[in-house]
Amino acid sequence: MAACTFRRSIASQLSKVLDLPPENLIKSISAVPVSKKRHVADFQLSVASVTEDSSSESFAQDLHLQAQKLAERLKCDAVVSEISTGPGTVNFTINRELLAKTVLQQVLKDGSEYGVKSELFSTVPRQKAVIEFSSPNIAKKFHIGHLRSTIIGNFIANLKVALGHEVIRMNYLGDWGMQFGLLGVGFQCFGNKEKLKSSPLQHLFEVYVQINKEADDENVKKLAKDFFRKLEEHDEQTLSLWKQFRDFSIEEYIRIYQRLGVHFDEYSGESFYQEKSQEVLKMLEDKGLLQKTVKGTGVVDLSEKKDLSLFSTVMRSDGTSLYITRDLAAAIDRMNKHSCDTMIYVTDKSQSSHFQHLFQILKLMGYDWAERCQHVSFGLVQGMKTRRGEVVFLEDVLNEVRSRMLQNMASAKTTKEIEDPIETAEKVGLAALIIQDFRGLLSSDYQFSWDRALQSRGDTGIDGAEVSLLGYWWPP
């Protein structure tokens, strides 16, 4: 890789001055992060890392002088165009013409594998990871948090695969709960089997919205409760209808995810863990971790002093499980099934407390691998609307991107004739959307802007997107 070539060249010159083997110096030469605000060097050497008595106080005060003396003994050459010093560092700027030529040659040679063949990754152990992301709720709107989870989760998965890790991409659907009792009754009243087959996500959402208007009616409440009870008892007719809701929805999700350049190895869901969540409650009880409250609910004490100042509710008063109980069952099942090195959950930061409790309970249950579970949280996005109004479905976003990009292309004087303008508009538009999502800090909330995402100047809009139609999003 280009960076390693430059490091070796710098290390070779340093070894002659410091009388140290070049291989001992390469790891001490680090890349300097790019800054938009000021000019920075490309690589730097920490003088302390190559000096034996760096712990002494007198040396610590003299680091800058040591760096200056070392820099004076070094010379610019065909590779290094500038040598400067910082607080205890010697900084190296690479010849710009050589840098551009070397990088472009390497990109042409490596193609989609550019950047991942680096010597720096050669010692990284290959691991197996389960990554849960996207995870929308059937019959409810696909909110912008699901889109951001999809973008970030897919990027993490692609990076891990590129680095040689084995990845299981998991979509954990919201496919269970009392809302399915309401949805079942709603479908019996307002449902259409043809619409369910042709447009399941939209039709189920419409049915759910319509029946929700009558949700306070005592008769509707009773019917919904009865439908969900039958579902839990595995009544054949009720289960068959629920299975159609799930299967048709997944089929449509797969089609839409393909437009986004995303795929999943497993479509899991809360429904998989109804019985296993009861096994978890039994395990918690056997380990003395399950405590009953005066209301009859089951809780796990997470406080340091064991005074219930911090606890997690894992069971309703009627003995049924909750979302966290099903997540406990899912985590245990995944580890048993996949024997993975790490499990990563990609959701917005509002769920941080939930995952802290989840991992803590797993540790209390004696699962040491809980240390290898990770919640990748992200900030919230406000203001994403299509011309038709609030975003309800992922497909609304994809259609809006394509439509706006086609309009931009048609009005731009520099647009050349393209063989497939619709596909080009969608891919470049989606890349611009992804670039805008990545431009800020992961944990920060941000206000979405179509104009900023699809602007044709700067590195956050279309210009950045054209550069990034790239390997880590649409791998070949």
CSV table of C-alpha atoms in Angstrom, one decimal:
chain,number,residue,atom,x,y,z
A,1,MET,CA,0.0,0.0,0.0
A,2,ALA,CA,1.1,3.6,-0.7
A,3,ALA,CA,1.1,4.6,3.0
A,4,CYS,CA,3.4,1.7,3.9
A,5,THR,CA,5.7,2.5,1.0
A,6,PHE,CA,6.1,6.1,2.3
A,7,ARG,CA,6.6,4.8,5.9
A,8,ARG,CA,9.3,2.5,4.8
A,9,SER,CA,11.1,5.3,2.9
A,10,ILE,CA,10.9,7.6,6.0
A,11,ALA,CA,12.0,4.7,8.3
A,12,SER,CA,15.0,4.0,6.0
A,13,GLN,CA,16.3,7.5,6.3
A,14,LEU,CA,15.7,7.6,10.1
A,15,SER,CA,17.5,4.3,10.6
A,16,LYS,CA,20.7,5.7,9.2
A,17,VAL,CA,20.5,8.7,11.5
A,18,LEU,CA,19.3,6.9,14.6
A,19,ASP,CA,21.3,3.6,14.0
A,20,LEU,CA,18.1,1.6,14.5
A,21,PRO,CA,16.7,-1.2,12.2
A,22,PRO,CA,14.0,0.3,9.8
A,23,GLU,CA,11.5,-2.4,10.9
A,24,ASN,CA,11.7,-1.1,14.5
A,25,LEU,CA,10.8,2.4,13.3
A,26,ILE,CA,7.9,1.8,10.9
A,27,LYS,CA,5.3,1.3,13.8
A,28,SER,CA,6.5,4.6,15.4
A,29,ILE,CA,5.6,6.5,12.2
A,30,SER,CA,1.9,7.4,12.3
A,31,ALA,CA,-0.4,9.0,9.7
A,32,VAL,CA,-1.6,12.5,10.7
A,33,PRO,CA,-5.4,12.9,10.5
A,34,VAL,CA,-6.5,15.2,7.6
A,35,SER,CA,-7.7,18.6,8.7
A,36,LYS,CA,-9.9,21.0,6.7
A,37,LYS,CA,-9.0,23.9,8.9
A,38,ARG,CA,-5.2,23.9,8.6
A,39,HIS,CA,-2.4,22.4,6.7
A,40,VAL,CA,-0.9,19.4,8.4
A,41,ALA,CA,1.9,17.0,7.6
A,42,ASP,CA,1.2,13.4,6.3
A,43,PHE,CA,3.2,11.4,8.8
A,44,GLN,CA,4.9,12.1,12.2
A,45,LEU,CA,7.4,10.4,14.4
A,46,SER,CA,7.1,10.7,18.2
A,47,VAL,CA,10.6,11.3,19.4
A,48,ALA,CA,9.8,9.7,22.8
A,49,SER,CA,9.0,6.3,21.1
A,50,VAL,CA,12.6,6.0,19.9
A,51,THR,CA,14.4,7.3,22.9
A,52,GLU,CA,15.3,5.0,25.8
A,53,ASP,CA,15.1,7.4,28.8
A,54,SER,CA,11.8,9.0,27.8
A,55,SER,CA,10.5,8.6,31.4
A,56,SER,CA,12.9,11.1,32.9
A,57,GLU,CA,11.6,14.5,33.8
A,58,SER,CA,14.5,16.4,32.2
A,59,PHE,CA,13.9,14.5,28.9
A,60,ALA,CA,10.2,15.3,29.0
A,61,GLN,CA,11.1,19.0,29.1
A,62,ASP,CA,13.5,18.6,26.3
A,63,LEU,CA,11.4,16.7,23.8
A,64,HIS,CA,10.9,19.6,21.5
A,65,LEU,CA,14.6,20.3,21.4
A,66,GLN,CA,15.3,16.6,20.7
A,67,ALA,CA,12.8,16.8,17.8
A,68,GLN,CA,14.5,19.9,16.3
A,69,LYS,CA,17.9,18.3,16.5
A,70,LEU,CA,16.7,15.1,14.8
A,71,ALA,CA,14.9,17.1,12.1
A,72,GLU,CA,18.1,19.0,11.3
A,73,ARG,CA,19.9,15.8,10.6
A,74,LEU,CA,17.3,14.6,8.1
A,75,LYS,CA,17.0,15.8,4.5
A,76,CYS,CA,14.1,16.2,2.0
A,77,ASP,CA,14.3,13.7,-0.9
A,78,ALA,CA,12.2,12.4,-3.8
A,79,VAL,CA,9.6,11.2,-1.3
A,80,VAL,CA,9.6,13.8,1.5
A,81,SER,CA,9.1,17.4,0.4
A,82,GLU,CA,9.0,19.0,3.8
A,83,ILE,CA,10.3,18.2,7.3
A,84,SER,CA,9.0,20.1,10.3
A,85,THR,CA,8.7,19.7,14.1
A,86,GLY,CA,5.9,19.8,16.6
A,87,PRO,CA,5.7,19.2,20.4
A,88,GLY,CA,8.0,16.2,20.6
A,89,THR,CA,7.4,15.1,17.0
A,90,VAL,CA,9.1,15.2,13.7
A,91,ASN,CA,6.6,15.7,10.9
A,92,PHE,CA,7.0,14.6,7.2
A,93,THR,CA,5.0,15.9,4.2
A,94,ILE,CA,5.0,13.7,1.1
A,95,ASN,CA,5.8,15.0,-2.4
A,96,ARG,CA,2.3,15.9,-3.8
A,97,GLU,CA,3.0,14.7,-7.3
A,98,LEU,CA,4.5,11.4,-6.1
A,99,LEU,CA,1.6,11.0,-3.6
A,100,ALA,CA,-1.1,11.4,-6.3
A,101,LYS,CA,0.7,9.2,-8.8
A,102,THR,CA,1.4,6.4,-6.2
A,103,VAL,CA,-2.2,6.4,-4.8
A,104,LEU,CA,-3.9,6.4,-8.2
A,105,GLN,CA,-1.6,3.5,-9.4
A,106,GLN,CA,-2.4,1.6,-6.3
A,107,VAL,CA,-6.2,2.2,-6.7
A,108,LEU,CA,-6.1,1.0,-10.3
A,109,LYS,CA,-4.1,-2.1,-9.2
A,110,ASP,CA,-6.2,-3.1,-6.1
A,111,GLY,CA,-9.6,-2.0,-7.3
A,112,SER,CA,-12.3,-2.6,-4.6
A,113,GLU,CA,-9.6,-4.0,-2.3
A,114,TYR,CA,-7.7,-0.7,-2.1
A,115,GLY,CA,-6.9,0.2,1.5
A,116,VAL,CA,-7.4,-3.3,3.0
A,117,LYS,CA,-4.1,-4.9,1.9
A,118,SER,CA,-2.1,-2.7,4.2
A,119,GLU,CA,0.7,-4.3,6.3
A,120,LEU,CA,-1.0,-2.6,9.3
A,121,PHE,CA,-3.8,-5.1,9.0
A,122,SER,CA,-1.7,-8.2,8.5
A,123,THR,CA,-1.5,-8.9,12.3
A,124,VAL,CA,-5.2,-8.2,13.0
A,125,PRO,CA,-6.8,-11.5,14.1
A,126,ARG,CA,-9.8,-12.6,11.9
A,127,GLN,CA,-13.0,-12.7,13.9
A,128,LYS,CA,-16.7,-13.6,13.5
A,129,ALA,CA,-19.2,-10.8,14.2
A,130,VAL,CA,-23.0,-10.7,14.4
A,131,ILE,CA,-24.2,-7.3,13.4
A,132,GLU,CA,-27.9,-6.4,14.1
A,133,PHE,CA,-29.1,-3.3,12.2
A,134,SER,CA,-32.1,-1.7,10.5
A,135,SER,CA,-34.7,-3.7,12.4
A,136,PRO,CA,-38.0,-2.0,11.4
A,137,ASN,CA,-41.4,-2.8,12.9
A,138,ILE,CA,-43.9,-4.5,10.7
A,139,ALA,CA,-47.1,-2.4,10.1
A,140,LYS,CA,-45.4,0.7,11.6
A,141,LYS,CA,-43.6,3.5,9.7
A,142,PHE,CA,-40.0,3.0,8.7
A,143,HIS,CA,-38.7,6.1,10.6
A,144,ILE,CA,-35.5,7.9,9.8
A,145,GLY,CA,-33.7,6.2,12.7
A,146,HIS,CA,-34.2,2.8,10.9
A,147,LEU,CA,-32.6,4.4,7.8
A,148,ARG,CA,-29.6,5.7,9.7
A,149,SER,CA,-29.2,2.3,11.4
A,150,THR,CA,-29.3,0.6,8.0
A,151,ILE,CA,-26.6,3.0,6.6
A,152,ILE,CA,-24.3,2.7,9.6
A,153,GLY,CA,-24.8,-1.0,10.1
A,154,ASN,CA,-24.1,-1.8,6.5
A,155,PHE,CA,-21.0,0.3,6.5
A,156,ILE,CA,-19.6,-1.5,9.6
A,157,ALA,CA,-20.4,-4.9,8.1
A,158,ASN,CA,-18.7,-4.0,4.7
A,159,LEU,CA,-15.6,-2.7,6.5
A,160,LYS,CA,-15.3,-5.9,8.6
A,161,VAL,CA,-15.8,-8.1,5.5
A,162,ALA,CA,-13.2,-6.1,3.6
A,163,LEU,CA,-10.7,-6.7,6.5
A,164,GLY,CA,-11.3,-10.4,6.3
A,165,HIS,CA,-13.7,-10.9,9.2
A,166,GLU,CA,-16.7,-13.2,8.9
A,167,VAL,CA,-20.0,-11.3,9.3
A,168,ILE,CA,-23.6,-12.3,9.9
A,169,ARG,CA,-25.9,-9.4,9.0
A,170,MET,CA,-29.0,-9.7,11.0
A,171,ASN,CA,-32.3,-7.8,10.7
A,172,TYR,CA,-34.3,-8.2,14.0
A,173,LEU,CA,-37.8,-7.3,13.1
A,174,GLY,CA,-40.5,-6.0,15.4
A,175,ASP,CA,-42.9,-8.8,14.5
A,176,TRP,CA,-44.6,-9.6,17.8
A,177,GLY,CA,-46.6,-8.0,20.6
A,178,MET,CA,-50.1,-6.7,21.4
A,179,GLN,CA,-50.1,-4.5,18.3
A,180,PHE,CA,-50.4,-7.6,16.2
A,181,GLY,CA,-53.7,-8.4,18.0
A,182,LEU,CA,-54.9,-5.0,16.9
A,183,LEU,CA,-53.5,-5.5,13.4
A,184,GLY,CA,-55.2,-8.9,13.0
A,185,VAL,CA,-58.6,-7.4,14.0
A,186,GLY,CA,-57.9,-4.5,11.6
A,187,PHE,CA,-57.2,-6.8,8.7
A,188,GLN,CA,-60.3,-8.8,9.3
A,189,CYS,CA,-62.3,-5.6,9.1
A,190,PHE,CA,-60.4,-3.5,6.5
A,191,GLY,CA,-57.8,-5.9,4.9
A,192,ASN,CA,-57.5,-6.8,1.3
A,193,LYS,CA,-55.5,-10.0,0.4
A,194,GLU,CA,-54.6,-8.7,-3.1
A,195,LYS,CA,-53.2,-5.4,-1.6
A,196,LEU,CA,-51.4,-7.5,1.1
A,197,LYS,CA,-49.6,-9.4,-1.7
A,198,SER,CA,-48.8,-6.4,-4.0
A,199,SER,CA,-47.9,-3.7,-1.4
A,200,PRO,CA,-47.7,-5.3,2.1
A,201,LEU,CA,-45.9,-2.6,3.9
A,202,GLN,CA,-48.2,0.2,2.8
A,203,HIS,CA,-51.4,-1.8,3.1
A,204,LEU,CA,-50.6,-3.1,6.7
A,205,PHE,CA,-49.7,0.4,7.7
A,206,GLU,CA,-53.0,1.8,6.4
A,207,VAL,CA,-54.9,-1.0,8.1
A,208,TYR,CA,-53.1,-0.3,11.4
A,209,VAL,CA,-53.7,3.4,11.2
A,210,GLN,CA,-57.4,2.8,10.5
A,211,ILE,CA,-58.0,0.3,13.3
A,212,ASN,CA,-56.0,2.5,15.7
A,213,LYS,CA,-58.8,5.1,15.4
A,214,GLU,CA,-61.1,2.6,17.0
A,215,ALA,CA,-58.5,1.2,19.6
A,216,ASP,CA,-60.4,2.8,22.6
A,217,ASP,CA,-63.6,0.8,21.7
A,218,GLU,CA,-64.0,-1.9,24.4
A,219,ASN,CA,-65.2,-4.4,21.8
A,220,VAL,CA,-62.1,-3.8,19.6
A,221,LYS,CA,-59.9,-4.1,22.6
A,222,LYS,CA,-61.4,-7.5,23.5
A,223,LEU,CA,-61.1,-8.7,19.9
A,224,ALA,CA,-57.5,-7.6,19.7
A,225,LYS,CA,-56.7,-9.4,23.0
A,226,ASP,CA,-58.4,-12.5,21.8
A,227,PHE,CA,-56.5,-12.5,18.5
A,228,PHE,CA,-53.1,-12.1,20.2
A,229,ARG,CA,-54.0,-14.8,22.7
A,230,LYS,CA,-54.8,-17.2,19.8
A,231,LEU,CA,-51.5,-16.2,18.3
A,232,GLU,CA,-49.6,-17.1,21.4
A,233,GLU,CA,-51.5,-20.4,21.6
A,234,HIS,CA,-50.5,-21.1,18.0
A,235,ASP,CA,-54.0,-21.2,16.7
A,236,GLU,CA,-53.6,-22.4,13.1
A,237,GLN,CA,-55.8,-19.9,11.3
A,238,THR,CA,-54.5,-16.9,13.3
A,239,LEU,CA,-50.9,-18.0,13.0
A,240,SER,CA,-51.3,-18.4,9.2
A,241,LEU,CA,-52.6,-14.8,8.8
A,242,TRP,CA,-49.7,-13.4,11.0
A,243,LYS,CA,-47.2,-15.5,8.9
A,244,GLN,CA,-48.6,-13.8,5.7
A,245,PHE,CA,-48.0,-10.4,7.3
A,246,ARG,CA,-44.4,-11.3,8.1
A,247,ASP,CA,-43.5,-13.2,4.9
A,248,PHE,CA,-44.9,-10.6,2.5
A,249,SER,CA,-43.3,-7.8,4.4
A,250,ILE,CA,-39.9,-9.4,4.3
A,251,GLU,CA,-40.2,-10.0,0.6
A,252,GLU,CA,-40.9,-6.3,0.0
A,253,TYR,CA,-38.1,-5.3,2.4
A,254,ILE,CA,-35.6,-7.5,0.5
A,255,ARG,CA,-36.6,-5.8,-2.8
A,256,ILE,CA,-36.2,-2.3,-1.2
A,257,TYR,CA,-33.0,-3.1,0.6
A,258,GLN,CA,-31.6,-4.2,-2.8
A,259,ARG,CA,-32.1,-0.7,-4.2
A,260,LEU,CA,-30.2,0.6,-1.2
A,261,GLY,CA,-27.3,-1.9,-1.8
A,262,VAL,CA,-28.0,-3.7,1.4
A,263,HIS,CA,-28.6,-7.4,2.2
A,264,PHE,CA,-29.1,-9.5,5.3
A,265,ASP,CA,-28.0,-13.1,6.1
A,266,GLU,CA,-30.8,-13.6,8.6
A,267,TYR,CA,-34.3,-12.1,9.2
A,268,SER,CA,-34.9,-12.7,12.9
A,269,GLY,CA,-37.5,-11.1,15.1
A,270,GLU,CA,-39.1,-11.0,18.5
A,271,SER,CA,-41.5,-13.8,17.5
A,272,PHE,CA,-38.6,-16.2,17.5
A,273,TYR,CA,-38.1,-15.8,21.3
A,274,GLN,CA,-41.5,-16.1,22.9
A,275,GLU,CA,-40.9,-19.5,24.4
A,276,LYS,CA,-37.1,-19.0,24.9
A,277,SER,CA,-37.9,-15.8,26.9
A,278,GLN,CA,-39.8,-17.9,29.4
A,279,GLU,CA,-36.6,-20.1,29.7
A,280,VAL,CA,-34.6,-16.9,30.4
A,281,LEU,CA,-37.1,-16.0,33.2
A,282,LYS,CA,-36.6,-19.5,34.7
A,283,MET,CA,-32.8,-19.1,34.5
A,284,LEU,CA,-33.0,-15.7,36.2
A,285,GLU,CA,-35.2,-17.2,38.9
A,286,ASP,CA,-32.9,-20.2,39.4
A,287,LYS,CA,-29.9,-17.9,39.8
A,288,GLY,CA,-31.7,-15.8,42.4
A,289,LEU,CA,-31.7,-12.8,40.1
A,290,LEU,CA,-35.4,-12.4,39.6
A,291,GLN,CA,-37.3,-10.4,42.2
A,292,LYS,CA,-41.0,-9.8,42.4
A,293,THR,CA,-42.4,-6.4,43.2
A,294,VAL,CA,-45.6,-5.6,45.1
A,295,LYS,CA,-47.3,-5.1,41.7
A,296,GLY,CA,-46.3,-8.6,40.7
A,297,THR,CA,-43.8,-7.6,38.0
A,298,GLY,CA,-40.4,-9.3,37.8
A,299,VAL,CA,-37.2,-7.2,38.1
A,300,VAL,CA,-33.4,-7.7,38.1
A,301,ASP,CA,-31.5,-5.6,40.6
A,302,LEU,CA,-28.6,-3.8,38.8
A,303,SER,CA,-27.6,-1.5,41.7
A,304,GLU,CA,-24.1,-1.8,43.2
A,305,LYS,CA,-25.5,-1.9,46.8
A,306,LYS,CA,-28.3,-4.3,45.8
A,307,ASP,CA,-30.9,-1.9,47.1
A,308,LEU,CA,-33.0,-1.7,43.9
A,309,SER,CA,-31.9,1.9,43.3
A,310,LEU,CA,-31.3,0.7,39.7
A,311,PHE,CA,-33.2,-2.2,38.2
A,312,SER,CA,-34.6,-3.6,35.0
A,313,THR,CA,-38.1,-4.9,34.6
A,314,VAL,CA,-38.1,-8.3,32.7
A,315,MET,CA,-41.5,-9.7,33.4
A,316,ARG,CA,-45.1,-8.4,33.4
A,317,SER,CA,-47.4,-9.1,36.3
A,318,ASP,CA,-49.2,-11.8,34.3
A,319,GLY,CA,-45.9,-13.6,33.8
A,320,THR,CA,-45.3,-12.7,30.2
A,321,SER,CA,-42.0,-11.4,28.8
A,322,LEU,CA,-40.9,-7.9,27.8
A,323,TYR,CA,-38.8,-6.6,25.0
A,324,ILE,CA,-35.6,-6.9,27.1
A,325,THR,CA,-36.4,-10.5,28.0
A,326,ARG,CA,-36.7,-11.4,24.4
A,327,ASP,CA,-33.4,-9.5,23.7
A,328,LEU,CA,-31.7,-11.6,26.4
A,329,ALA,CA,-33.1,-14.8,24.8
A,330,ALA,CA,-31.9,-13.6,21.4
A,331,ALA,CA,-28.4,-12.8,22.5
A,332,ILE,CA,-28.0,-16.2,24.2
A,333,ASP,CA,-29.4,-18.0,21.2
A,334,ARG,CA,-27.1,-16.1,18.7
A,335,MET,CA,-24.0,-16.9,20.8
A,336,ASN,CA,-25.0,-20.6,21.0
A,337,LYS,CA,-25.7,-20.7,17.2
A,338,HIS,CA,-22.8,-18.7,15.8
A,339,SER,CA,-20.1,-18.8,18.5
A,340,CYS,CA,-19.2,-15.3,17.5
A,341,ASP,CA,-16.3,-13.1,18.8
A,342,THR,CA,-18.5,-10.0,19.0
A,343,MET,CA,-22.1,-8.9,18.8
A,344,ILE,CA,-22.8,-5.4,17.6
A,345,TYR,CA,-26.2,-3.6,17.9
A,346,VAL,CA,-26.7,-0.5,15.8
A,347,THR,CA,-29.5,1.7,17.1
A,348,ASP,CA,-30.1,5.3,18.0
A,349,LYS,CA,-28.8,6.7,21.3
A,350,SER,CA,-32.2,6.7,22.9
A,351,GLN,CA,-31.7,2.9,23.5
A,352,SER,CA,-28.3,3.2,25.2
A,353,SER,CA,-29.8,2.5,28.7
A,354,HIS,CA,-31.6,-0.6,27.3
A,355,PHE,CA,-28.4,-2.1,26.0
A,356,GLN,CA,-26.5,-1.2,29.2
A,357,HIS,CA,-29.1,-3.1,31.1
A,358,LEU,CA,-29.0,-6.0,28.6
A,359,PHE,CA,-25.3,-6.5,28.8
A,360,GLN,CA,-25.3,-6.1,32.6
A,361,ILE,CA,-27.9,-8.8,33.1
A,362,LEU,CA,-26.1,-11.2,30.8
A,363,LYS,CA,-22.9,-10.7,32.9
A,364,LEU,CA,-24.9,-11.3,36.1
A,365,MET,CA,-26.2,-14.5,34.5
A,366,GLY,CA,-22.6,-15.7,34.1
A,367,TYR,CA,-22.1,-15.0,30.4
A,368,ASP,CA,-18.6,-13.6,30.2
A,369,TRP,CA,-19.0,-13.0,26.4
A,370,ALA,CA,-21.3,-10.1,27.3
A,371,GLU,CA,-18.0,-8.1,27.5
A,372,ARG,CA,-17.8,-8.6,23.7
A,373,CYS,CA,-21.2,-7.2,23.0
A,374,GLN,CA,-21.3,-3.6,21.8
A,375,HIS,CA,-24.0,-1.0,21.2
A,376,VAL,CA,-23.1,1.4,18.4
A,377,SER,CA,-25.3,4.3,19.1
A,378,PHE,CA,-26.0,7.3,16.9
A,379,GLY,CA,-27.7,10.7,17.0
A,380,LEU,CA,-31.2,11.5,15.8
A,381,VAL,CA,-32.0,13.1,12.4
A,382,GLN,CA,-34.7,15.7,12.2
A,383,GLY,CA,-36.5,17.2,9.3
A,384,MET,CA,-36.4,14.5,6.6
A,385,LYS,CA,-39.6,14.9,4.6
A,386,THR,CA,-40.5,14.1,1.0
A,387,ARG,CA,-42.5,16.4,-1.2
A,388,ARG,CA,-45.5,14.4,-0.2
A,389,GLY,CA,-44.9,15.0,3.5
A,390,GLU,CA,-43.4,13.0,6.4
A,391,VAL,CA,-41.3,9.9,5.6
A,392,VAL,CA,-43.4,6.8,6.3
A,393,PHE,CA,-41.6,4.2,4.2
A,394,LEU,CA,-38.0,3.6,3.1
A,395,GLU,CA,-39.1,3.5,-0.5
A,396,ASP,CA,-40.4,7.1,-0.1
A,397,VAL,CA,-36.9,8.2,0.6
A,398,LEU,CA,-35.4,6.2,-2.3
A,399,ASN,CA,-38.0,7.6,-4.8
A,400,GLU,CA,-37.4,11.1,-3.5
A,401,VAL,CA,-33.6,10.8,-3.9
A,402,ARG,CA,-34.0,9.5,-7.5
A,403,SER,CA,-36.6,12.1,-8.4
A,404,ARG,CA,-34.6,15.1,-7.1
A,405,MET,CA,-31.4,13.8,-8.6
A,406,LEU,CA,-33.0,13.4,-12.1
A,407,GLN,CA,-34.3,16.9,-11.8
A,408,ASN,CA,-30.8,18.2,-10.9
A,409,MET,CA,-29.2,16.3,-13.8
A,410,ALA,CA,-31.8,17.7,-16.2
A,411,SER,CA,-31.2,21.3,-15.2
A,412,ALA,CA,-27.4,21.1,-15.1
A,413,LYS,CA,-25.7,22.5,-18.2
A,414,THR,CA,-22.7,20.1,-17.7
A,415,THR,CA,-24.6,16.9,-17.5
A,416,LYS,CA,-23.6,14.5,-20.3
A,417,GLU,CA,-25.9,12.0,-22.0
A,418,ILE,CA,-26.0,8.9,-19.8
A,419,GLU,CA,-26.9,5.3,-20.8
A,420,ASP,CA,-29.2,4.7,-17.8
A,421,PRO,CA,-30.0,8.1,-16.2
A,422,ILE,CA,-32.5,6.6,-13.7
A,423,GLU,CA,-30.0,4.1,-12.2
A,424,THR,CA,-27.3,6.7,-12.2
A,425,ALA,CA,-29.5,9.3,-10.5
A,426,GLU,CA,-30.5,6.8,-7.8
A,427,LYS,CA,-26.9,5.6,-7.1
A,428,VAL,CA,-25.3,9.1,-7.0
A,429,GLY,CA,-28.3,10.4,-5.0
A,430,LEU,CA,-28.0,7.6,-2.5
A,431,ALA,CA,-24.3,8.1,-2.2
A,432,ALA,CA,-24.8,11.8,-1.5
A,433,LEU,CA,-27.4,10.9,1.2
A,434,ILE,CA,-24.9,8.5,2.8
A,435,ILE,CA,-22.1,11.1,2.6
A,436,GLN,CA,-24.3,13.7,4.4
A,437,ASP,CA,-25.1,11.1,7.1
A,438,PHE,CA,-21.4,10.4,7.7
A,439,ARG,CA,-20.1,14.0,7.6
A,440,GLY,CA,-20.8,14.8,11.3
A,441,LEU,CA,-20.0,13.0,14.5
A,442,LEU,CA,-21.8,9.7,14.9
A,443,SER,CA,-23.4,10.6,18.2
A,444,SER,CA,-24.6,14.1,17.1
A,445,ASP,CA,-28.2,14.9,16.1
A,446,TYR,CA,-28.5,16.8,12.9
A,447,GLN,CA,-31.1,18.6,10.8
A,448,PHE,CA,-31.5,16.9,7.4
A,449,SER,CA,-31.5,19.0,4.2
A,450,TRP,CA,-32.2,17.7,0.7
A,451,ASP,CA,-30.5,20.8,-0.8
A,452,ARG,CA,-27.3,20.2,1.2
A,453,ALA,CA,-27.3,16.5,0.5
A,454,LEU,CA,-27.7,16.9,-3.3
A,455,GLN,CA,-25.6,20.0,-3.8
A,456,SER,CA,-23.2,19.8,-6.7
A,457,ARG,CA,-20.3,21.6,-5.1
A,458,GLY,CA,-18.2,20.6,-2.1
A,459,ASP,CA,-17.3,17.3,-0.6
A,460,THR,CA,-20.6,16.6,1.3
A,461,GLY,CA,-22.9,16.5,-1.7
A,462,ILE,CA,-22.7,15.2,-5.3
A,463,ASP,CA,-19.0,15.7,-5.7
A,464,GLY,CA,-18.3,13.7,-2.5
A,465,ALA,CA,-20.8,11.1,-3.7
A,466,GLU,CA,-19.2,10.5,-7.1
A,467,VAL,CA,-15.9,9.9,-5.2
A,468,SER,CA,-17.7,7.5,-2.9
A,469,LEU,CA,-19.7,5.3,-5.1
A,470,LEU,CA,-17.1,3.1,-3.9
A,471,GLY,CA,-16.1,0.0,-2.6
A,472,TYR,CA,-17.4,0.1,1.0
A,473,TRP,CA,-21.0,0.8,0.0
A,474,TRP,CA,-21.5,-1.0,-3.3
A,475,PRO,CA,-18.8,-3.7,-3.3
A,476,PRO,CA,-18.6,-5.7,-6.5
